[in-house]
């Protein structure tokens, strides 16, 4: 049980950065950015090479994140300037990154256990020894910092323009915003976070591998969905914190599956089933039945979808003070 | 003031399906004029407004706004001076975002957006003030997502958003067409109030003949990409809906064929 919690927390926090990034593009910008399958291992590869070259681990992690952001910009340029379809632009970036990683590391895999890692470095500043608990504490602090920064950014004038690009692109263009710019910006921020996630992952596991990006996107989407299913999506602040908690829950479930003896080759199937359940269960099984017995009970969980908030039948009710949600 | 000189726009140019959506139109509206636009299906009314906003690039001709040539400016650069509302209540507001967030975005129409807090107290006070004038109680619901408002409330909010940054031109493309009569009447009265208090140059497309006669101080009628009738305020006052239909038939040589037109 204890190992499940530790593993869930550590992995969940590391992948929480990625979940935040994926939330920004997929959910808020409405841009299904597939480049993340490439920018995650790219962050790891760049960090690994830098560490091997003797760069300070903290600087190396930062370089990994910046590499992710640059790759995000590549996707953005392909989509906004060259008018490539958004999904294809992401696939092209992810494909090209494979070569970049091999060139960066010189081989498909770089072991890092012989080098100092960023956790030991940072803990050393505070005179702490490296332990599972202390690593989790550091991760929790920086993921919350990222969460707060993201929440702040999304409430600024620029952040509002980014969100509106996802919500109503035509409207925000009519208000004088270049949506090419907002899309570029969101892709850079998102892939910076994904690159950071990959960089921290390679530091925690002690190696970087060109294949470590496989399946990370579905894990991030699962985190977003689990977060929204468990904690609701009525407010942006809840959604932002929710995806990080969702990432922890997701990793804990995987760790539990491993613990009860499910073979590792079944993981991808478990992941797919988990995402499907998280997506559909609240809608079908729970909501349908519980609503018929106790109407309104599940509203906080899955009923308050602002996307479906427009109700043409209520046009006649103009001027009402209250909305019966 | 808006001035169009010899504007032409072809769709599917060079194919058998070629359509002259706008056919060499010259048009000028003085500052503060409220022009209503009517016309049959495919007359080019919406294309004309889209050409002015920059959504649709024109093939030839020039568009001047307050003396500045904007013909080749991209849509988002013209937006500073042009407020617009479409027929679809979903189109002019962002449903997932709150009323105050929508207003904050409109407040900075055409301006550079930076990293200052979008919703601050100074702004919310201003928002509450302008919303209060609508008389819909929206000023007490600033933090509510716009998606939970009714269509009429959304269009009323869209009107405030279109005018809060004082643009030079307001373009309304059948903005009450998706609303029921009661809501449409309310939105129209808000429209009139805002246009008059800001002295806004306004072009309003409508398929409602009575609305076209009742509001504004000039009426133009379009047919097959051309302006076939231009009726002044004095003349407009004397007209009834049947008069207008008769004028249309006489000028265009065909029957008025808008399947959605409201004659009553």
Coordinates of C-alpha atoms in Angstrom, one line a residue:
Chain A
X1 CA 0.0 0.0 0.0
X2 CA 2.7 2.4 1.0
X3 CA 4.7 1.7 -2.2
X4 CA 1.5 2.4 -4.2
X5 CA 1.1 5.8 -2.6
X6 CA 4.8 6.7 -3.0
X7 CA 4.9 5.6 -6.6
X8 CA 1.5 7.3 -7.4
X9 CA 2.7 10.6 -5.8
X10 CA 6.1 10.6 -7.4
X11 CA 5.0 9.6 -10.9
X12 CA 1.8 11.5 -10.7
X13 CA 3.6 14.8 -9.8
X14 CA 6.2 14.3 -12.5
X15 CA 3.5 13.7 -15.1
X16 CA 1.4 16.4 -13.6
X17 CA 3.4 19.0 -15.5
X18 CA 2.6 17.3 -18.7
X19 CA -1.1 17.0 -17.7
X20 CA -1.2 20.8 -17.2
X21 CA 0.4 21.3 -20.6
X22 CA -2.1 18.9 -22.3
X23 CA -5.0 20.6 -20.5
X24 CA -3.9 23.9 -22.0
X25 CA -3.8 22.7 -25.6
X26 CA -6.5 20.0 -25.8
X27 CA -9.0 21.4 -23.4
X28 CA -8.6 25.2 -23.2
X29 CA -7.2 25.9 -26.7
X30 CA -9.2 23.1 -28.4
X31 CA -6.0 22.1 -30.2
X32 CA -5.3 18.4 -30.2
X33 CA -1.5 18.7 -30.0
X34 CA 0.1 15.4 -30.7
X35 CA 3.7 16.8 -30.6
X36 CA 3.7 16.0 -26.9
X37 CA 4.5 12.4 -27.6
X38 CA 7.8 13.8 -29.0
X39 CA 8.4 16.7 -26.7
X40 CA 8.2 14.6 -23.6
X41 CA 11.2 12.3 -24.5
X42 CA 12.9 15.3 -26.1
X43 CA 13.0 17.0 -22.7
X44 CA 14.6 13.9 -21.3
X45 CA 17.1 13.5 -24.1
X46 CA 18.3 17.1 -24.0
X47 CA 18.6 16.9 -20.2
X48 CA 20.5 13.6 -20.4
X49 CA 23.0 14.9 -23.0
X50 CA 23.5 18.1 -21.0
X51 CA 24.1 16.2 -17.8
X52 CA 26.6 13.9 -19.5
X53 CA 28.4 17.0 -20.8
X54 CA 28.8 18.2 -17.3
X55 CA 26.0 20.8 -17.2
X56 CA 24.6 21.6 -13.8
X57 CA 21.5 19.3 -13.4
X58 CA 19.1 22.1 -12.7
X59 CA 20.2 24.0 -15.8
X60 CA 20.0 20.7 -17.8
X61 CA 16.4 20.2 -16.7
X62 CA 15.6 23.8 -17.8
X63 CA 17.3 23.2 -21.1
X64 CA 15.1 20.1 -21.6
X65 CA 12.0 22.2 -20.9
X66 CA 13.1 24.9 -23.4
X67 CA 13.7 22.3 -26.0
X68 CA 10.1 21.2 -25.6
X69 CA 8.9 24.8 -26.0
X70 CA 10.9 25.2 -29.2
X71 CA 9.4 22.0 -30.6
X72 CA 6.0 23.4 -29.6
X73 CA 6.8 26.5 -31.6
X74 CA 7.6 24.3 -34.6
X75 CA 4.2 22.8 -34.5
X76 CA 2.7 26.3 -34.1
X77 CA 4.5 27.6 -37.2
X78 CA 3.4 24.6 -39.3
X79 CA -0.2 25.1 -38.3
X80 CA -0.5 28.9 -38.3
X81 CA 1.9 30.0 -41.0
X82 CA 2.0 26.9 -43.3
X83 CA -1.6 26.1 -42.7
X84 CA -1.0 22.4 -41.9
X85 CA -3.8 20.6 -40.2
X86 CA -3.3 20.7 -36.4
X87 CA -3.2 17.0 -35.8
X88 CA -0.8 16.5 -38.7
X89 CA 1.5 19.4 -37.6
X90 CA 1.8 17.6 -34.2
X91 CA 2.6 14.2 -35.8
X92 CA 5.2 15.8 -38.1
X93 CA 6.9 17.5 -35.1
X94 CA 6.9 14.2 -33.1
X95 CA 8.3 12.3 -36.0
X96 CA 11.1 14.8 -36.6
X97 CA 11.9 14.9 -32.9
X98 CA 12.9 11.2 -33.1
X99 CA 15.9 12.1 -35.2
X100 CA 16.7 15.1 -33.0
X101 CA 16.8 12.8 -30.0
X102 CA 19.0 10.3 -31.6
X103 CA 21.3 13.1 -32.8
X104 CA 21.3 14.7 -29.3
X105 CA 22.1 11.6 -27.4
X106 CA 24.1 9.8 -30.1
X107 CA 22.3 6.6 -29.2
X108 CA 18.8 5.5 -28.3
X109 CA 19.4 5.4 -24.5
X110 CA 21.5 7.3 -22.0
X111 CA 22.0 6.0 -18.4
X112 CA 22.3 8.7 -15.9
X113 CA 22.7 6.8 -12.6
X114 CA 26.4 7.7 -12.5
X115 CA 25.7 11.4 -12.5
X116 CA 24.3 13.8 -9.9
X117 CA 20.6 14.4 -10.4
X118 CA 18.5 17.5 -9.9
X119 CA 16.7 16.2 -6.8
X120 CA 20.0 15.5 -5.0
X121 CA 21.3 18.9 -6.1
X122 CA 18.3 20.9 -4.8
X123 CA 18.0 18.9 -1.6
X124 CA 21.6 19.5 -1.0
X125 CA 21.0 23.3 -0.8
X126 CA 18.7 22.6 2.2
X127 CA 21.1 20.1 3.7
X128 CA 18.6 17.3 3.1
X129 CA 19.4 13.7 2.0
X130 CA 17.7 12.4 -1.1
X131 CA 14.8 10.2 -0.1
X132 CA 11.5 9.2 -1.6
X133 CA 9.6 11.6 0.7
X134 CA 11.9 14.5 0.1
X135 CA 11.8 14.1 -3.7
X136 CA 8.0 14.0 -3.5
X137 CA 8.1 17.2 -1.4
X138 CA 10.2 19.0 -4.0
X139 CA 8.0 17.9 -6.8
X140 CA 4.9 18.9 -5.0
X141 CA 6.3 22.4 -4.4
X142 CA 7.3 23.0 -8.0
X143 CA 4.1 21.5 -9.5
X144 CA 2.0 23.7 -7.3
X145 CA 4.2 26.7 -8.4
X146 CA 3.5 25.7 -12.0
X147 CA -0.2 25.4 -11.2
X148 CA -0.3 28.8 -9.6
X149 CA 1.6 30.4 -12.5
X150 CA -0.7 28.8 -15.0
X151 CA -3.8 30.0 -13.1
X152 CA -2.4 33.5 -13.0
X153 CA -1.5 33.6 -16.7
X154 CA -5.0 32.4 -17.7
X155 CA -6.6 35.2 -15.8
X156 CA -4.5 38.0 -17.5
X157 CA -5.6 39.8 -20.6
X158 CA -3.4 37.7 -22.7
X159 CA -4.5 34.5 -20.9
X160 CA -8.1 35.4 -21.6
X161 CA -7.4 35.8 -25.2
X162 CA -5.8 32.3 -25.3
X163 CA -8.8 30.8 -23.6
X164 CA -11.2 32.6 -25.9
X165 CA -9.3 31.2 -28.9
X166 CA -10.4 27.8 -27.7
X167 CA -13.9 28.9 -26.7
X168 CA -14.9 31.2 -29.7
X169 CA -12.1 31.8 -32.1
X170 CA -14.2 34.0 -34.4
X171 CA -15.2 36.3 -31.6
X172 CA -11.8 36.9 -30.3
X173 CA -10.5 37.7 -33.8
X174 CA -13.4 40.1 -34.1
X175 CA -12.0 41.7 -30.9
X176 CA -8.7 42.3 -32.6
X177 CA -6.7 39.4 -31.4
X178 CA -4.4 37.5 -33.8
X179 CA -5.3 33.9 -33.0
X180 CA -2.2 32.7 -34.7
X181 CA -0.2 34.4 -31.9
X182 CA -2.4 33.0 -29.1
X183 CA -2.1 29.5 -30.6
X184 CA 1.7 29.8 -30.8
X185 CA 1.9 31.1 -27.3
X186 CA -0.2 28.2 -25.9
X187 CA 1.8 25.6 -27.8
X188 CA 5.1 26.9 -26.5
X189 CA 3.9 27.0 -22.9
X190 CA 2.3 23.6 -23.2
X191 CA 5.3 21.9 -24.7
X192 CA 7.6 23.7 -22.3
X193 CA 5.7 22.0 -19.4
X194 CA 5.7 18.6 -21.3
X195 CA 9.5 19.0 -21.9
X196 CA 9.9 19.8 -18.2
X197 CA 7.9 16.7 -17.3
X198 CA 10.2 14.5 -19.5
X199 CA 13.3 16.1 -18.1
X200 CA 12.2 15.4 -14.5
X201 CA 11.2 11.9 -15.5
X202 CA 14.7 11.1 -16.8
X203 CA 16.2 12.5 -13.6
X204 CA 13.9 10.4 -11.4
X205 CA 14.3 7.2 -13.2
X206 CA 18.0 7.6 -14.0
X207 CA 18.0 7.2 -17.7
X208 CA 16.6 8.8 -20.9
X209 CA 15.2 6.7 -23.7
X210 CA 13.9 7.7 -27.2
X211 CA 10.9 5.4 -26.6
X212 CA 9.8 6.9 -23.3
X213 CA 7.2 9.1 -25.0
X214 CA 5.1 6.2 -26.1
X215 CA 1.7 6.4 -24.5
X216 CA 2.3 9.5 -22.4
X217 CA -0.4 11.4 -24.3
X218 CA -3.1 9.1 -23.3
X219 CA -1.9 9.1 -19.7
X220 CA -2.1 12.9 -19.7
X221 CA -5.6 12.8 -21.2
X222 CA -6.6 10.3 -18.6
X223 CA -5.3 12.6 -15.9
X224 CA -7.4 15.5 -17.3
X225 CA -10.5 13.4 -17.5
X226 CA -10.1 11.8 -14.1
X227 CA -9.4 15.2 -12.6
X228 CA -12.6 16.6 -14.1
X229 CA -14.7 13.5 -13.2
X230 CA -13.6 13.4 -9.6
X231 CA -13.3 17.1 -8.8
X232 CA -15.7 18.8 -11.3
X233 CA -15.1 21.4 -14.0
X234 CA -17.2 24.3 -12.8
X235 CA -14.3 26.6 -12.2
X236 CA -10.9 26.9 -13.9
X237 CA -9.1 26.9 -10.6
X238 CA -10.7 23.5 -9.7
X239 CA -9.8 22.1 -13.2
X240 CA -6.2 23.2 -12.9
X241 CA -5.7 21.5 -9.5
X242 CA -7.9 18.6 -10.6
X243 CA -5.6 17.5 -13.4
X244 CA -2.6 17.3 -11.1
X245 CA -4.6 15.2 -8.6
X246 CA -6.0 13.3 -11.5
X247 CA -2.5 12.5 -12.6
X248 CA -1.7 11.2 -9.1
X249 CA -4.8 9.1 -9.0
X250 CA -4.0 7.6 -12.4
X251 CA -0.5 6.7 -11.5
X252 CA -1.7 5.2 -8.2
X253 CA -4.2 3.0 -10.1
X254 CA -1.5 1.8 -12.4
X255 CA 0.8 1.1 -9.4
X256 CA -2.0 -0.8 -7.7
X257 CA -2.6 -2.9 -10.9
X258 CA 1.1 -3.8 -10.9
X259 CA 1.0 -4.5 -7.1
X260 CA -1.9 -7.0 -7.4
X261 CA 0.1 -8.9 -9.9
X262 CA -1.1 -7.8 -13.3
X263 CA 1.6 -8.3 -15.9
X264 CA 3.3 -5.2 -17.2
X265 CA 2.4 -6.1 -20.8
X266 CA -1.2 -5.5 -19.9
X267 CA -0.6 -1.8 -19.0
X268 CA -1.6 -0.2 -22.2
X269 CA -4.9 -2.2 -22.2
X270 CA -5.5 -1.1 -18.6
X271 CA -4.8 2.5 -19.6
X272 CA -7.2 2.4 -22.5
X273 CA -10.0 0.8 -20.3
X274 CA -9.3 3.3 -17.5
X275 CA -9.7 6.3 -19.8
X276 CA -12.8 4.8 -21.4
X277 CA -14.3 4.2 -17.9
X278 CA -13.5 7.6 -16.6
X279 CA -15.1 9.1 -19.7
X280 CA -18.3 7.1 -19.9
X281 CA -19.0 5.8 -16.4
X282 CA -20.3 9.0 -14.9
X283 CA -22.5 9.6 -17.9
X284 CA -24.0 6.3 -18.3
X285 CA -24.1 4.2 -15.2
X286 CA -24.0 6.7 -12.4
X287 CA -25.7 9.7 -13.8
X288 CA -28.6 7.9 -15.5
X289 CA -29.5 5.8 -12.5
X290 CA -28.8 8.2 -9.7
X291 CA -30.5 11.0 -11.4
X292 CA -33.7 9.0 -11.7
X293 CA -33.6 8.3 -8.0
X294 CA -32.2 11.5 -6.6
X295 CA -32.2 14.3 -9.2
X296 CA -29.4 16.7 -9.0
X297 CA -27.2 14.6 -6.7
X298 CA -24.4 14.3 -9.3
X299 CA -24.5 17.8 -10.6
X300 CA -21.2 18.7 -9.1
X301 CA -19.5 15.7 -10.7
X302 CA -20.6 15.7 -14.2
X303 CA -23.7 17.8 -14.8
X304 CA -22.4 21.3 -15.0
X305 CA -21.0 21.4 -18.4
X306 CA -20.7 25.0 -19.5
X307 CA -20.4 23.9 -23.1
X308 CA -24.0 22.8 -23.1
X309 CA -25.1 25.8 -21.2
X310 CA -26.8 27.6 -24.1
X311 CA -30.5 26.7 -24.0
X312 CA -32.5 28.1 -26.9
X313 CA -35.7 27.2 -25.2
X314 CA -35.1 29.7 -22.5
X315 CA -34.7 32.7 -24.9
X316 CA -38.2 33.8 -23.8
X317 CA -37.1 34.0 -20.2
X318 CA -35.0 37.1 -20.7
X319 CA -34.4 39.2 -17.7
X320 CA -34.7 36.4 -15.2
X321 CA -32.5 37.0 -12.2
X322 CA -31.7 33.4 -11.4
X323 CA -30.6 30.5 -13.5
X324 CA -31.9 27.1 -12.6
X325 CA -28.9 25.0 -13.3
Chain B
X1 CA -18.0 57.4 -41.6
X2 CA -17.7 54.4 -43.8
X3 CA -17.1 54.7 -47.5
X4 CA -17.1 51.9 -50.1
X5 CA -15.8 52.5 -53.6
X6 CA -16.5 50.1 -56.5
X7 CA -16.4 47.0 -54.3
X8 CA -16.7 43.7 -56.2
X9 CA -16.5 40.2 -54.8
X10 CA -16.8 37.0 -56.9
X11 CA -17.2 33.6 -55.4
X12 CA -16.0 30.5 -57.4
X13 CA -14.5 32.9 -59.9
X14 CA -13.7 31.3 -63.2
X15 CA -15.9 28.2 -62.6
X16 CA -19.4 27.6 -64.0
X17 CA -20.7 28.3 -60.5
X18 CA -19.3 31.8 -60.5
X19 CA -21.4 34.2 -58.3
X20 CA -21.1 37.9 -58.2
X21 CA -21.8 38.3 -54.5
X22 CA -21.0 42.1 -54.6
X23 CA -21.2 43.9 -57.9
X24 CA -19.4 47.2 -58.1
X25 CA -21.0 48.7 -55.0
X26 CA -20.5 52.4 -54.1
X27 CA -21.8 53.3 -50.7
X28 CA -21.2 56.0 -48.1
X29 CA -22.7 56.4 -44.6
X30 CA -22.0 59.5 -42.5
X31 CA -20.9 59.4 -38.9
X32 CA -23.9 58.6 -36.7
X33 CA -26.0 57.2 -39.4
X34 CA -28.1 54.1 -38.7
X35 CA -28.6 52.3 -42.0
X36 CA -30.9 49.3 -42.2
X37 CA -30.2 46.8 -45.1
X38 CA -32.8 44.5 -46.5
X39 CA -32.7 42.2 -49.6
X40 CA -33.7 38.9 -51.0
X41 CA -31.8 35.6 -50.5
X42 CA -28.2 35.8 -51.9
X43 CA -28.4 39.5 -52.4
X44 CA -24.9 40.0 -50.9
X45 CA -25.9 41.6 -47.6
X46 CA -23.8 39.5 -45.3
X47 CA -20.9 39.4 -47.8
X48 CA -20.9 43.2 -47.8
X49 CA -20.6 43.3 -44.0
X50 CA -17.9 40.5 -44.1
X51 CA -16.0 42.6 -46.7
X52 CA -16.1 45.6 -44.4
X53 CA -14.8 43.5 -41.4
X54 CA -12.1 41.8 -43.4
X55 CA -13.5 38.3 -43.0
X56 CA -14.0 38.1 -46.8
X57 CA -11.3 39.8 -48.9
X58 CA -12.7 41.9 -51.8
X59 CA -11.6 41.4 -55.4
X60 CA -11.4 45.1 -56.2
X61 CA -12.4 48.5 -54.9
X62 CA -11.5 50.3 -51.7
X63 CA -13.0 50.5 -48.2
X64 CA -12.4 53.6 -46.1
X65 CA -13.2 53.9 -42.5
X66 CA -13.2 57.5 -41.1
X67 CA -11.0 58.4 -44.1
X68 CA -8.4 55.6 -43.5
X69 CA -8.1 53.0 -46.2
X70 CA -8.5 49.6 -44.5
X71 CA -9.0 47.5 -47.7
X72 CA -5.8 45.5 -47.2
X73 CA -5.7 45.3 -43.4
X74 CA -6.2 41.9 -41.9
X75 CA -9.4 41.3 -39.9
X76 CA -7.9 41.6 -36.4
X77 CA -6.3 44.9 -37.2
X78 CA -9.6 46.4 -38.4
X79 CA -11.3 45.2 -35.3
X80 CA -10.3 48.1 -33.2
X81 CA -12.8 50.3 -35.0
X82 CA -15.5 47.8 -35.9
X83 CA -17.9 46.1 -33.5
X84 CA -20.0 43.4 -34.9
X85 CA -22.7 40.9 -34.0
X86 CA -24.0 37.9 -35.9
X87 CA -27.3 36.2 -36.0
X88 CA -26.1 33.2 -33.9
X89 CA -26.2 34.1 -30.2
X90 CA -23.3 31.7 -29.6
X91 CA -21.1 33.5 -32.1
X92 CA -20.4 36.9 -30.4
X93 CA -19.7 35.8 -26.9
X94 CA -17.5 33.0 -25.4
X95 CA -19.9 30.6 -23.6
X96 CA -17.3 28.9 -21.4
X97 CA -16.1 32.2 -20.0
X98 CA -17.9 34.4 -17.4
X99 CA -19.7 37.7 -18.2
X100 CA -16.9 39.7 -16.7
X101 CA -14.3 37.8 -18.6
X102 CA -16.2 38.4 -21.9
X103 CA -16.5 42.1 -21.1
X104 CA -12.8 42.3 -20.2
X105 CA -11.9 40.9 -23.6
X106 CA -14.2 43.4 -25.3
X107 CA -12.9 46.2 -23.2
X108 CA -9.5 45.9 -24.8
X109 CA -10.9 45.7 -28.4
X110 CA -8.0 46.1 -30.8
X111 CA -5.4 46.9 -28.1
X112 CA -2.3 45.1 -27.1
X113 CA -3.0 42.5 -24.4
X114 CA -0.4 42.0 -21.7
X115 CA 0.0 40.2 -18.4
X116 CA -2.1 42.5 -16.2
X117 CA -5.0 41.0 -14.4
X118 CA -8.0 40.9 -16.8
X119 CA -10.7 41.3 -14.2
X120 CA -9.9 44.0 -11.7
X121 CA -12.1 46.1 -9.5
X122 CA -11.9 49.2 -11.6
X123 CA -13.1 47.2 -14.6
X124 CA -15.9 45.3 -12.8
X125 CA -17.3 48.6 -11.5
X126 CA -17.4 49.9 -15.1
X127 CA -18.9 46.6 -16.3
X128 CA -21.6 46.6 -13.6
X129 CA -22.4 50.2 -14.6
X130 CA -23.0 49.5 -18.3
X131 CA -24.8 46.3 -17.6
X132 CA -27.2 48.0 -15.3
X133 CA -28.4 50.2 -18.2
X134 CA -29.7 47.0 -19.9
X135 CA -32.1 46.4 -17.0
X136 CA -31.6 42.6 -17.2
X137 CA -29.9 42.2 -13.8
X138 CA -26.7 40.9 -15.5
X139 CA -24.7 43.3 -13.3
X140 CA -25.3 40.9 -10.4
X141 CA -24.2 37.9 -12.3
X142 CA -20.7 39.0 -13.5
X143 CA -19.1 35.7 -12.5
X144 CA -21.6 33.5 -14.2
X145 CA -20.5 31.6 -17.4
X146 CA -22.1 33.2 -20.5
X147 CA -23.2 29.8 -21.6
X148 CA -25.9 29.8 -18.9
X149 CA -27.6 32.9 -20.3
X150 CA -30.6 32.9 -22.7
X151 CA -30.1 33.8 -26.3
X152 CA -31.6 37.2 -25.8
X153 CA -29.4 37.9 -22.8
X154 CA -26.3 36.8 -24.8
X155 CA -27.2 39.1 -27.7
X156 CA -27.7 42.0 -25.2
X157 CA -24.3 41.2 -23.7
X158 CA -22.9 41.0 -27.2
X159 CA -24.2 44.6 -27.9
X160 CA -22.5 45.9 -24.8
X161 CA -19.3 44.1 -25.8
X162 CA -19.5 45.5 -29.3
X163 CA -19.9 49.1 -28.1
X164 CA -17.9 49.3 -24.8
X165 CA -14.6 50.2 -26.4
X166 CA -16.4 52.9 -28.6
X167 CA -15.7 51.6 -32.1
X168 CA -16.3 53.8 -35.1
X169 CA -18.6 51.4 -36.8
X170 CA -21.2 48.8 -35.6
X171 CA -22.2 46.0 -38.0
X172 CA -25.3 43.9 -37.1
X173 CA -26.1 40.9 -39.2
X174 CA -29.7 39.9 -38.4
X175 CA -28.7 39.9 -34.7
X176 CA -32.3 39.3 -33.5
X177 CA -33.2 36.7 -36.1
X178 CA -32.7 33.7 -33.8
X179 CA -34.7 35.2 -31.0
X180 CA -38.4 35.0 -30.2
X181 CA -40.4 38.2 -30.8
X182 CA -40.3 39.4 -27.2
X183 CA -36.5 39.0 -26.8
X184 CA -36.0 40.4 -30.3
X185 CA -37.9 43.6 -29.3
X186 CA -35.9 44.0 -26.2
X187 CA -32.6 43.5 -28.0
X188 CA -33.7 46.0 -30.6
X189 CA -34.6 48.7 -28.0
X190 CA -31.2 48.2 -26.4
X191 CA -29.6 48.5 -29.9
X192 CA -31.3 51.8 -30.5
X193 CA -30.4 53.1 -27.1
X194 CA -26.7 52.2 -27.5
X195 CA -26.4 53.4 -31.0
X196 CA -28.0 56.8 -30.2
X197 CA -26.1 57.3 -26.9
X198 CA -22.7 56.6 -28.6
X199 CA -23.6 58.3 -31.9
X200 CA -22.4 55.1 -33.7
X201 CA -22.3 54.7 -37.4
X202 CA -24.4 51.5 -37.8
X203 CA -25.3 49.1 -40.6
X204 CA -28.0 46.6 -39.7
X205 CA -29.1 43.7 -41.9
X206 CA -32.6 42.5 -41.1
X207 CA -35.1 40.2 -42.8
X208 CA -37.8 41.9 -40.8
X209 CA -39.4 44.6 -43.0
X210 CA -41.1 46.3 -40.2
X211 CA -37.9 46.5 -38.2
X212 CA -36.2 47.9 -41.2
X213 CA -38.7 50.7 -41.4
X214 CA -39.0 51.3 -37.7
X215 CA -35.3 51.6 -36.9
X216 CA -32.5 53.7 -38.3
X217 CA -32.5 56.8 -40.5
X218 CA -31.8 55.3 -43.9
X219 CA -32.8 52.1 -45.6
X220 CA -31.0 50.4 -48.5
X221 CA -32.2 47.4 -50.4
X222 CA -29.9 44.9 -52.1
X223 CA -30.5 42.6 -55.0
X224 CA -28.0 40.3 -56.8
X225 CA -25.0 42.1 -55.4
X226 CA -26.2 45.6 -56.1
X227 CA -27.9 48.4 -54.1
X228 CA -31.2 48.9 -55.9
X229 CA -32.9 51.2 -53.5
X230 CA -31.6 53.9 -51.2
X231 CA -34.4 55.5 -49.1
X232 CA -33.9 58.6 -46.9
X233 CA -35.2 59.1 -43.4
X234 CA -38.2 61.3 -44.5
X235 CA -39.2 59.0 -47.3
X236 CA -38.8 56.0 -45.0
X237 CA -41.2 57.5 -42.4
X238 CA -44.0 57.5 -45.0
X239 CA -43.5 53.9 -46.2
X240 CA -45.5 50.8 -45.2
X241 CA -44.3 47.2 -45.7
X242 CA -46.5 46.7 -48.8
X243 CA -45.1 50.0 -50.2
X244 CA -41.6 48.6 -49.7
X245 CA -42.4 45.3 -51.4
X246 CA -43.9 47.2 -54.3
X247 CA -40.8 49.3 -54.6
X248 CA -38.6 46.2 -54.6
X249 CA -40.6 44.6 -57.4
X250 CA -40.5 47.7 -59.5
X251 CA -36.7 48.2 -59.0
X252 CA -35.5 44.6 -59.4
X253 CA -38.1 43.3 -61.9
X254 CA -38.6 40.2 -59.7
X255 CA -40.7 39.2 -56.8
X256 CA -39.2 39.5 -53.3
X257 CA -38.1 36.0 -52.5
X258 CA -36.6 35.8 -49.0
X259 CA -38.1 32.7 -47.5
X260 CA -37.6 34.1 -44.0
X261 CA -38.8 37.6 -44.6
X262 CA -41.3 38.9 -42.1
X263 CA -43.9 41.0 -43.7
X264 CA -46.0 41.7 -40.7

